[in-house]
Amino acid sequence: MEFGRISAPGWPLDRLFSILRSASVPQEKPSTPDVEDAPPYLTVDELLGRQRKVYLETYGCQMNVNDTEIAWSILQKSGYLRTSNLQEADVVLLVTCSIREKAEQTIWNRLHQLKSLKSKRLRSRVPLRIGILGCMAERLKEEILNREKTVDILAGPDAYRDLPRLLAVAESGQQAANVLLSLDETYADVVPVQTSPSATSAFVSIMRGCDNMCSYCIVPFTRGRERSRPVASILEEVRKLSEQGLKEVTLLGQNVNSFRDNSAVQFNNAVSTNLSRGFSTNYKAKQGGLRFAYLLDQVSRIDPEMRIRFTSPHPKDFPDEVLQLIHERDNICKQIHLPAQSGSSRVLEAMRRGYSREAYVELIHHIRESIPGVSLSSDFIAGFCGETEEDHLQTVSLLQEVQYNMGFLFAYSMRQKTRAYHRLKDDIPEEVKLRRLEELITVFREEATKANKTFVGCTQLVLVEGLSKRSATDLYGRNDGNLKVIFPDVEMEDVTNSGLRVQAQPGDYVLVKITSASSQTLKGHVLCRTTLKDSAAYC
């Protein structure tokens, strides 16, 4: 299996009335194909992959990376093999993104390339099957099947369990689709298969969907309503990753810090959600359940040497107990992604974000007071409906005021089904959107460079990921704030083994003294190999 481009984050028809196990624990992968009861029109044998080779490409956010691992886990249990060679594949699956028009156009272009590959397939081989998975399958549905006859199957984000059946139906020459959205599918009992044996980190999905209904966002329509995995299944997955030697876990969700596990009846009390001060929701207040602070606490206790991150949060869900926990635990990274989207209160109201600029800035100050040295990142949209030049300048001034360490900035792309599509007008010319985006990027880079230069002269704990792509003599990794750090690949002292000289390997923690910084990267010289626990004395 191979990942394509990663840019910058249903019920099977035959099991429509099944109920997700409320607190299930992932099971060990069986050594032989594991196929559930076949639908009446398919035999068990027809559901088996029969060692056909699958090639996957992943586009979009980290959730799609995790979805790829879930889809592969399901297919592997049905007897499919994976391949990193497109030419030898019997099945090609694209895990897609719909957040912007450009993301979808990338898939249409890729399908055109695959159409040629399919037409040149030798008659002596089994026919090549092509599938579209994820958000684009959910959003466009019939348009894909009608426009691209080369596509054999569609599977929405909640329909990955149905992949063996969809592929079996496609074997008869029919197009097959399942784009049903679920109210409770979390894949809690599916153990994602890590796609890179040398990986030092992993994504763990803790919840799916989003209830915020921001006016610009397609996510609630492609991934459905919010539902959270049982805490027990999440903890079991993190334990297994720790046992495999992974050193970093990122908890994933479209609205990760709104996590709420209602699977255990005894925790369904009447306690309401604590929102950040000055923030509101577009939905009725939710009550009960095990919340994100509890989960974060439990996950961080599993392995003190494993870093914990989470993304992508909403600014409204940062109660003090979450901030206090981040401050207290050495292995919870002092880095928070805080999507602003705009610096104008008027635009934020049109976006239905649930806060003003003033409330957002107050939260920034509160976070920095609660977590000294915290690194901040954010998302911004240029050229949203009705955005004036004054609104744009307010976003520029927010970038200057906050000085984010990292940022993700995009021009607005209207999506069908969203509230903006039905109620607002996409009235900002494309050239104005792009000009404003360039201005935001320029200001962001200037301010990020200033923020990152504060690290110069400081010692940073870095988790080594591998060789630098630009230099065979350098290694790279990430610091606590998730900034890339580049340093020479040289021998160093191992502070856990006095007198021992070593060279850093992926998965090692090393101390690096920073000598220079840019808007995206830190550089320095390595001091020693250490552990997360021992590093506290130096950083």
Coordinates of C-alpha atoms in Angstrom, one line a residue:
M1 CA 0.0 0.0 0.0
E2 CA 1.2 3.5 -0.7
F3 CA 0.2 6.9 0.3
G4 CA -0.2 9.4 -2.5
R5 CA -0.4 13.1 -1.6
I6 CA -1.1 14.2 2.0
S7 CA -1.7 18.0 1.8
A8 CA -1.6 21.3 4.1
P9 CA -7.0 16.2 8.6
G10 CA -21.9 3.8 7.4
W11 CA -23.4 1.0 7.9
P12 CA -22.8 -1.8 5.4
L13 CA -26.0 -2.5 3.6
D14 CA -26.1 -6.1 4.9
R15 CA -25.7 -4.9 8.5
L16 CA -27.9 -1.8 8.5
F17 CA -29.6 -2.6 11.8
S18 CA -26.5 -3.8 13.7
I19 CA -25.4 -1.8 16.8
L20 CA -21.8 -0.8 17.4
R21 CA -20.5 -2.5 20.5
S22 CA -20.5 0.2 23.1
A23 CA -17.2 -0.6 24.8
S24 CA -15.5 -3.0 22.5
V25 CA -11.8 -3.7 22.6
P26 CA -9.8 -4.1 19.3
Q27 CA -9.2 -7.8 18.6
E28 CA -6.0 -9.4 17.3
K29 CA -5.8 -9.8 13.5
P30 CA -6.6 -13.4 12.6
S31 CA -4.2 -15.4 10.6
T32 CA -6.8 -16.4 8.0
P33 CA -9.4 -14.3 6.2
D34 CA -12.2 -13.3 8.5
V35 CA -15.5 -12.8 6.6
E36 CA -18.8 -12.0 8.3
D37 CA -22.0 -13.6 7.2
A38 CA -22.5 -13.0 3.5
P39 CA -25.6 -11.2 2.1
P40 CA -28.1 -13.6 0.6
Y41 CA -27.0 -12.7 -2.9
L42 CA -23.3 -13.4 -2.2
T43 CA -21.4 -16.4 -1.1
V44 CA -18.7 -16.2 1.6
D45 CA -16.2 -17.2 -1.0
E46 CA -17.2 -14.2 -3.2
L47 CA -16.4 -11.9 -0.3
L48 CA -12.8 -13.1 0.0
G49 CA -10.1 -11.1 -1.7
R50 CA -8.4 -14.2 -3.0
Q51 CA -5.0 -12.5 -2.6
R52 CA -5.9 -9.7 -5.0
K53 CA -3.5 -6.8 -4.6
V54 CA -4.7 -3.4 -3.3
Y55 CA -3.0 0.0 -3.9
L56 CA -4.2 2.9 -1.9
E57 CA -3.6 6.6 -2.3
T58 CA -4.4 9.1 0.5
Y59 CA -5.4 12.7 -0.1
G60 CA -6.3 15.4 2.4
C61 CA -6.2 15.5 6.2
Q62 CA -4.9 13.3 8.9
M63 CA -8.3 11.7 9.3
N64 CA -7.9 10.3 5.8
V65 CA -4.6 8.8 6.8
N66 CA -6.3 7.0 9.6
D67 CA -9.2 6.1 7.4
T68 CA -6.8 4.5 5.0
E69 CA -5.4 2.3 7.8
I70 CA -8.9 1.3 8.8
A71 CA -9.9 0.4 5.3
W72 CA -6.8 -1.6 4.8
S73 CA -7.3 -3.5 8.1
I74 CA -10.8 -4.5 6.9
L75 CA -9.6 -5.6 3.5
Q76 CA -6.6 -7.5 4.9
K77 CA -8.9 -9.6 7.1
S78 CA -10.8 -10.5 3.9
G79 CA -7.8 -11.9 2.2
Y80 CA -6.5 -9.0 0.2
L81 CA -2.8 -8.2 -0.2
R82 CA -1.3 -4.8 -0.4
T83 CA 1.2 -3.4 -3.0
S84 CA 3.2 -0.2 -3.4
N85 CA 3.4 -0.9 -7.2
L86 CA 0.5 0.6 -9.1
Q87 CA 1.3 -1.5 -12.1
E88 CA 0.7 -4.8 -10.3
A89 CA -2.5 -3.7 -8.5
D90 CA -5.8 -5.4 -9.0
V91 CA -7.7 -2.8 -6.9
V92 CA -6.9 0.9 -6.7
L93 CA -8.6 2.9 -4.0
L94 CA -8.4 6.7 -3.6
V95 CA -9.1 8.0 -0.1
T96 CA -10.4 11.5 -1.0
C97 CA -11.0 15.0 0.4
S98 CA -13.8 17.5 -0.4
I99 CA -12.9 20.4 1.7
R100 CA -12.0 22.6 -1.3
E101 CA -12.6 22.5 -5.1
K102 CA -8.9 22.1 -5.8
A103 CA -8.8 18.9 -3.7
E104 CA -11.6 17.4 -5.8
Q105 CA -10.0 18.5 -9.1
T106 CA -6.9 16.6 -8.1
I107 CA -9.0 13.4 -7.9
W108 CA -10.7 14.0 -11.2
N109 CA -7.2 14.4 -12.8
R110 CA -6.1 11.2 -11.1
L111 CA -9.1 9.3 -12.4
H112 CA -8.3 10.4 -15.9
Q113 CA -4.8 8.9 -15.5
L114 CA -6.2 5.7 -14.0
K115 CA -8.7 5.3 -16.9
S116 CA -5.7 4.9 -19.3
L117 CA -4.2 2.3 -17.0
K118 CA -7.4 0.4 -16.8
S119 CA -7.9 0.4 -20.6
K120 CA -4.4 -1.0 -21.2
R121 CA -5.0 -3.9 -18.7
L122 CA -4.1 -7.3 -20.3
R123 CA -7.0 -9.5 -20.9
S124 CA -5.1 -12.4 -19.2
R125 CA -5.3 -10.5 -15.9
V126 CA -8.4 -9.9 -13.7
P127 CA -10.0 -6.6 -14.5
L128 CA -8.7 -3.6 -12.6
R129 CA -11.2 -2.2 -10.1
I130 CA -11.1 1.4 -9.1
G131 CA -12.8 2.9 -6.0
I132 CA -13.4 6.3 -4.5
L133 CA -13.4 6.4 -0.7
G134 CA -14.1 9.1 1.8
C135 CA -15.6 12.6 1.6
M136 CA -15.7 13.0 -2.2
A137 CA -17.6 9.8 -2.5
E138 CA -20.1 11.0 0.1
R139 CA -20.5 14.5 -1.4
L140 CA -20.7 13.7 -5.1
K141 CA -22.2 10.2 -5.2
E142 CA -24.1 9.8 -8.5
E143 CA -22.0 12.5 -10.2
I144 CA -18.9 10.3 -9.9
L145 CA -20.6 7.2 -11.1
N146 CA -22.2 9.0 -14.1
R147 CA -19.2 11.1 -15.0
E148 CA -16.5 8.5 -14.6
K149 CA -17.5 5.0 -15.8
T150 CA -14.0 3.9 -14.9
V151 CA -15.1 4.0 -11.2
D152 CA -16.3 0.7 -9.9
I153 CA -17.1 1.4 -6.3
L154 CA -17.9 4.3 -3.9
A155 CA -17.6 4.0 -0.2
G156 CA -18.4 6.9 2.2
P157 CA -16.5 7.5 5.4
D158 CA -18.9 5.3 7.4
A159 CA -19.0 2.4 4.9
Y160 CA -15.5 0.9 5.0
R161 CA -16.8 -2.2 6.6
D162 CA -18.7 -2.8 3.4
L163 CA -15.7 -2.7 1.1
P164 CA -15.5 -6.5 0.7
R165 CA -19.1 -6.6 -0.4
L166 CA -18.7 -3.6 -2.7
L167 CA -15.7 -5.2 -4.4
A168 CA -17.5 -8.5 -4.7
V169 CA -20.4 -6.8 -6.5
A170 CA -18.0 -5.0 -8.8
E171 CA -16.6 -8.3 -9.8
S172 CA -19.8 -8.9 -11.7
G173 CA -19.2 -5.8 -13.8
Q174 CA -21.7 -3.6 -11.8
Q175 CA -20.9 -0.3 -10.2
A176 CA -21.4 -0.6 -6.4
A177 CA -21.9 2.2 -3.8
N178 CA -22.5 2.7 -0.1
V179 CA -22.5 6.3 1.1
L180 CA -24.8 5.9 4.1
L181 CA -23.9 8.1 7.0
S182 CA -24.1 6.6 10.4
L183 CA -25.1 8.0 13.8
D184 CA -22.8 5.6 15.7
E185 CA -20.1 4.1 13.5
T186 CA -16.7 4.8 15.0
Y187 CA -14.8 1.7 13.9
A188 CA -14.0 1.1 17.6
D189 CA -13.4 -2.6 17.1
V190 CA -11.2 -2.2 13.9
V191 CA -7.5 -2.1 14.6
P192 CA -5.9 0.2 12.1
V193 CA -2.9 -1.3 10.2
Q194 CA 0.1 1.0 10.4
T195 CA 1.3 1.5 6.8
S196 CA 4.9 2.4 7.6
P197 CA 6.9 -0.2 9.6
S198 CA 9.5 2.4 10.5
A199 CA 7.0 5.0 11.7
T200 CA 7.7 6.7 15.1
S201 CA 4.2 8.1 15.4
A202 CA 0.6 7.2 14.8
F203 CA -2.8 8.7 14.5
V204 CA -5.6 7.4 16.7
S205 CA -9.2 8.4 15.8
I206 CA -11.2 9.2 18.9
M207 CA -14.4 10.6 17.3
R208 CA -15.9 11.2 13.9
G209 CA -18.2 13.9 12.4
C210 CA -19.0 17.4 13.5
D211 CA -22.0 19.2 14.9
N212 CA -20.7 22.8 14.7
M213 CA -22.3 23.5 11.3
C214 CA -20.0 26.5 10.5
S215 CA -21.5 28.1 7.4
Y216 CA -18.5 27.4 5.1
C217 CA -17.8 23.8 6.1
I218 CA -18.8 20.6 4.2
V219 CA -17.6 18.2 7.0
P220 CA -21.0 17.7 8.7
F221 CA -22.4 16.7 5.3
T222 CA -19.6 14.3 4.3
R223 CA -18.7 12.8 7.7
G224 CA -22.0 13.2 9.6
R225 CA -22.9 14.0 13.2
E226 CA -20.4 13.8 16.1
R227 CA -20.0 10.4 17.8
S228 CA -17.2 9.3 20.0
R229 CA -15.4 6.0 20.5
P230 CA -15.6 4.3 23.9
V231 CA -12.7 5.3 26.0
A232 CA -11.8 1.6 26.6
S233 CA -11.1 0.9 22.9
I234 CA -9.0 4.1 22.5
L235 CA -6.8 3.2 25.5
E236 CA -6.3 -0.3 24.2
E237 CA -5.2 0.9 20.8
V238 CA -2.7 3.4 22.4
R239 CA -1.4 0.6 24.7
K240 CA -0.7 -1.6 21.6
L241 CA 1.1 1.3 19.8
S242 CA 3.2 1.8 22.9
E243 CA 4.1 -1.9 23.0
Q244 CA 5.1 -1.7 19.3
G245 CA 7.6 1.0 20.3
L246 CA 5.9 4.1 18.9
K247 CA 6.9 7.3 20.6
E248 CA 4.1 9.7 19.6
V249 CA 0.3 9.4 19.3
T250 CA -2.0 12.1 17.8
L251 CA -5.6 11.9 18.9
L252 CA -7.8 12.7 15.9
G253 CA -11.2 14.1 15.3
Q254 CA -13.0 16.7 13.2
N255 CA -13.8 18.4 16.5
V256 CA -11.5 16.4 18.8
N257 CA -11.9 18.3 22.0
S258 CA -15.6 17.9 22.0
F259 CA -15.1 14.2 22.6
R260 CA -17.9 12.7 24.7
D261 CA -18.1 8.9 25.4
N262 CA -21.7 8.1 26.4
S263 CA -21.2 4.3 26.1
A264 CA -21.0 3.8 29.9
V265 CA -24.4 4.5 31.5
Q266 CA -23.0 5.4 34.9
F267 CA -21.3 8.4 33.4
N268 CA -24.4 9.8 31.6
N269 CA -25.1 12.3 34.4
A270 CA -26.5 15.8 33.9
V271 CA -23.2 17.7 34.0
S272 CA -23.2 20.2 31.1
T273 CA -20.3 21.1 28.9
N274 CA -17.9 23.8 30.0
L275 CA -17.1 26.1 27.1
S276 CA -14.3 28.5 26.7
R277 CA -15.3 31.9 28.2
G278 CA -17.2 34.1 25.6
F279 CA -17.9 31.2 23.3
S280 CA -21.2 29.6 22.2
T281 CA -22.5 26.7 20.1
N282 CA -24.9 26.3 17.2
Y283 CA -26.6 23.4 18.9
K284 CA -28.3 22.6 22.2
A285 CA -25.9 22.1 25.1
K286 CA -24.9 18.5 25.6
Q287 CA -24.8 16.8 28.9
G288 CA -23.1 13.7 30.5
G289 CA -20.5 11.3 29.2
L290 CA -16.7 11.0 29.7
R291 CA -15.2 14.2 28.3
F292 CA -11.9 15.0 26.5
A293 CA -10.1 16.0 29.7
Y294 CA -10.7 12.5 31.2
L295 CA -9.6 10.8 28.0
L296 CA -6.4 13.0 27.7
D297 CA -5.6 12.2 31.3
Q298 CA -5.9 8.4 30.8
V299 CA -4.0 8.4 27.5
S300 CA -1.1 10.3 29.0
R301 CA -0.7 7.8 31.8
I302 CA -0.2 4.8 29.5
D303 CA 3.4 5.5 28.6
P304 CA 5.3 8.5 30.1
E305 CA 7.8 8.2 27.2
M306 CA 5.1 8.6 24.6
R307 CA 4.2 12.1 23.4
I308 CA 0.5 12.9 23.1
R309 CA -0.9 15.4 20.6
F310 CA -4.4 16.1 19.4
T311 CA -6.1 17.7 16.4
S312 CA -8.2 19.4 15.2
P313 CA -9.9 21.2 18.1
H314 CA -12.5 24.0 18.1
P315 CA -11.6 27.0 20.3
K316 CA -14.9 26.7 22.2
D317 CA -13.9 23.5 23.9
F318 CA -10.9 24.5 26.0
P319 CA -12.1 24.4 29.6
D320 CA -9.5 25.1 32.3
E321 CA -9.2 21.4 33.2
V322 CA -7.8 20.7 29.7
L323 CA -5.3 23.5 29.8
Q324 CA -4.2 22.5 33.3
L325 CA -3.7 19.0 32.2
I326 CA -1.5 20.0 29.3
H327 CA 0.5 22.2 31.6
E328 CA 1.1 19.5 34.2
R329 CA 1.9 16.4 32.0
D330 CA 5.4 16.3 30.5
N331 CA 4.3 14.0 27.7
I332 CA 1.3 16.1 26.5
C333 CA 2.8 18.4 24.0
K334 CA 2.6 22.1 24.7
Q335 CA 1.2 22.9 21.3
I336 CA -2.4 23.9 20.5
H337 CA -4.1 24.3 17.2
L338 CA -6.6 27.1 17.5
P339 CA -8.4 27.7 14.2
A340 CA -9.5 31.4 14.0
Q341 CA -10.6 31.4 10.3
S342 CA -10.9 35.3 10.4
G343 CA -9.9 38.2 12.5
S344 CA -13.1 40.1 11.9
S345 CA -16.0 39.6 14.3
R346 CA -18.5 40.4 11.5
V347 CA -17.1 37.7 9.3
L348 CA -16.9 35.2 12.2
E349 CA -20.6 35.8 12.8
A350 CA -21.3 35.1 9.1
M351 CA -19.2 31.9 9.5
R352 CA -21.2 30.9 12.5
R353 CA -18.1 30.3 14.5
G354 CA -19.7 31.1 17.9
Y355 CA -17.2 33.7 19.1
S356 CA -16.0 37.2 18.5
R357 CA -12.4 38.4 17.8
E358 CA -12.3 39.7 21.3
A359 CA -13.3 36.4 22.9
Y360 CA -10.7 34.6 20.7
V361 CA -7.9 36.9 21.7
E362 CA -8.9 36.6 25.4
L363 CA -8.6 32.8 25.0
I364 CA -5.2 33.2 23.5
H365 CA -4.0 35.2 26.5
H366 CA -5.6 32.7 28.9
I367 CA -3.9 29.8 27.2
R368 CA -0.5 31.5 27.2
E369 CA -0.9 32.3 30.9
S370 CA -2.0 28.7 31.7
I371 CA 0.7 27.0 29.6
P372 CA 3.9 29.1 29.5
G373 CA 5.9 28.6 26.3
V374 CA 3.0 27.0 24.4
S375 CA 3.3 26.9 20.6
L376 CA 0.2 28.0 18.7
S377 CA -1.1 27.2 15.2
S378 CA -4.2 28.3 13.4
D379 CA -6.4 28.1 10.2
F380 CA -7.4 31.1 8.2
I381 CA -9.8 31.6 5.2
A382 CA -9.2 34.5 2.8
G383 CA -12.1 36.0 0.9
F384 CA -15.1 34.5 2.6
C385 CA -18.6 35.7 1.5
G386 CA -19.0 39.5 2.0
E387 CA -15.5 40.0 3.4
T388 CA -14.5 43.6 3.0
E389 CA -11.0 45.1 2.8
E390 CA -11.4 46.2 6.4
D391 CA -12.3 42.7 7.4
H392 CA -9.3 41.4 5.7
L393 CA -7.0 43.9 7.4
Q394 CA -8.4 42.8 10.8
T395 CA -7.3 39.3 9.9
V396 CA -3.8 40.7 9.1
S397 CA -3.7 42.4 12.4
L398 CA -4.7 39.2 14.3
L399 CA -1.8 37.4 12.7
Q400 CA 0.5 40.2 13.9
E401 CA -1.0 40.3 17.3
V402 CA -0.9 36.6 18.1
Q403 CA 2.3 35.6 16.2
Y404 CA 1.5 32.0 15.5
N405 CA 4.3 29.4 15.2
M406 CA 2.5 27.6 12.4
G407 CA -0.5 28.3 10.1
F408 CA -2.7 26.9 7.4
L409 CA -4.1 29.5 5.1
F410 CA -6.5 29.0 2.1
A411 CA -8.7 31.0 -0.2
Y412 CA -12.4 30.4 0.3
S413 CA -13.9 27.7 -1.8
M414 CA -17.7 27.5 -1.7
R415 CA -19.1 24.0 -1.2
Q416 CA -22.6 22.8 -2.1
K417 CA -24.9 21.8 0.8
T418 CA -23.3 24.3 3.2
R419 CA -25.3 27.1 4.8
A420 CA -23.1 29.6 2.9
Y421 CA -24.1 28.0 -0.3
H422 CA -27.8 28.4 0.4
R423 CA -27.8 31.7 2.2
L424 CA -24.7 33.7 1.3
K425 CA -23.2 35.0 -1.9
D426 CA -19.7 34.0 -3.0
D427 CA -19.1 37.6 -4.0
I428 CA -15.3 38.0 -3.7
P429 CA -13.5 37.8 -7.1
E430 CA -11.0 35.0 -7.4
E431 CA -8.1 37.5 -8.0
V432 CA -9.0 39.4 -4.8
K433 CA -9.1 36.1 -2.8
L434 CA -5.7 35.1 -4.1
R435 CA -4.3 38.6 -3.4
R436 CA -5.6 38.6 0.1
L437 CA -4.3 35.1 0.6
E438 CA -0.8 36.1 -0.5
E439 CA -0.9 39.0 1.9
L440 CA -1.9 36.7 4.8
I441 CA 0.8 34.2 4.0
T442 CA 3.4 37.0 3.8
V443 CA 2.4 38.4 7.2
F444 CA 2.1 34.9 8.7
R445 CA 5.7 34.1 7.6
E446 CA 7.1 37.3 9.0
E447 CA 5.4 36.8 12.4
A448 CA 6.2 33.1 12.6
T449 CA 9.8 33.8 11.9
K450 CA 9.8 36.3 14.8
A451 CA 8.1 33.8 17.1
N452 CA 10.4 30.9 16.1
K453 CA 13.5 33.0 16.6
T454 CA 12.8 33.0 20.3
F455 CA 14.0 29.4 20.3
V456 CA 17.5 30.4 19.2
G457 CA 20.0 29.7 22.0
C458 CA 17.5 27.3 23.7
T459 CA 17.7 23.6 24.0
Q460 CA 14.8 21.6 22.5
L461 CA 13.8 18.0 23.0
V462 CA 13.4 16.5 19.5
L463 CA 11.8 13.2 18.5
V464 CA 13.9 11.9 15.6
E465 CA 11.9 11.0 12.5
G466 CA 14.6 10.2 9.9
L467 CA 17.1 11.6 7.4
S468 CA 16.5 15.1 6.1
K469 CA 15.1 15.2 2.6
R470 CA 17.5 18.0 1.6
S471 CA 20.7 16.6 3.1
A472 CA 22.0 13.1 3.5
T473 CA 24.2 14.3 6.4
D474 CA 21.4 15.8 8.4
L475 CA 18.6 14.3 10.5
Y476 CA 15.2 15.8 11.3
G477 CA 12.5 15.5 13.9
R478 CA 10.0 17.6 15.7
N479 CA 10.1 19.5 19.0
D480 CA 7.3 19.7 21.5
G481 CA 5.7 22.5 19.6
N482 CA 5.6 20.3 16.4
L483 CA 8.1 22.5 14.6
K484 CA 10.6 20.7 12.3
V485 CA 14.1 20.6 13.7
I486 CA 17.1 19.8 11.5
F487 CA 20.5 18.9 12.9
P488 CA 23.7 17.0 11.8
D489 CA 23.8 13.2 11.9
V490 CA 26.8 12.8 14.2
E491 CA 27.8 10.8 17.1
M492 CA 26.6 12.0 20.5
E493 CA 26.6 11.0 24.2
D494 CA 23.8 8.8 25.5
V495 CA 22.9 10.2 28.9
T496 CA 21.1 7.0 29.8
N497 CA 24.4 5.0 29.3
S498 CA 27.3 7.0 30.7
G499 CA 30.3 6.9 28.3
L500 CA 28.4 5.4 25.4
R501 CA 28.6 7.2 22.0
V502 CA 25.7 6.7 19.6
Q503 CA 24.1 8.0 16.5
A504 CA 20.5 9.0 16.6
Q505 CA 17.9 6.7 15.1
P506 CA 14.2 7.3 14.3
G507 CA 12.3 7.1 17.5
D508 CA 15.1 8.5 19.7
Y509 CA 14.7 11.6 21.8
V510 CA 17.7 13.9 21.4
L511 CA 18.5 17.4 22.8
V512 CA 19.3 20.0 20.2
K513 CA 20.6 23.5 20.8
I514 CA 18.9 25.8 18.3
T515 CA 21.2 28.1 16.3
S516 CA 18.8 29.5 13.6
A517 CA 15.1 29.7 12.8
S518 CA 12.7 30.4 9.9
S519 CA 8.9 30.5 9.6
Q520 CA 8.8 26.7 9.2
T521 CA 12.1 25.2 10.5
L522 CA 14.5 25.3 13.3
K523 CA 18.2 24.3 12.9
G524 CA 20.8 23.4 15.5
H525 CA 23.5 21.1 16.8
V526 CA 22.7 17.9 18.7
L527 CA 23.9 17.6 22.3
C528 CA 23.0 14.1 23.4
R529 CA 20.5 11.2 23.3
T530 CA 18.1 11.2 26.2
T531 CA 14.6 10.3 27.4
L532 CA 11.5 12.4 27.7
K533 CA 11.6 12.1 31.5
D534 CA 15.3 13.0 31.8
S535 CA 15.0 15.9 29.3
A536 CA 13.0 18.1 31.8
A537 CA 16.3 19.0 33.5
Y538 CA 17.7 20.6 30.2
C539 CA 14.7 22.2 28.5

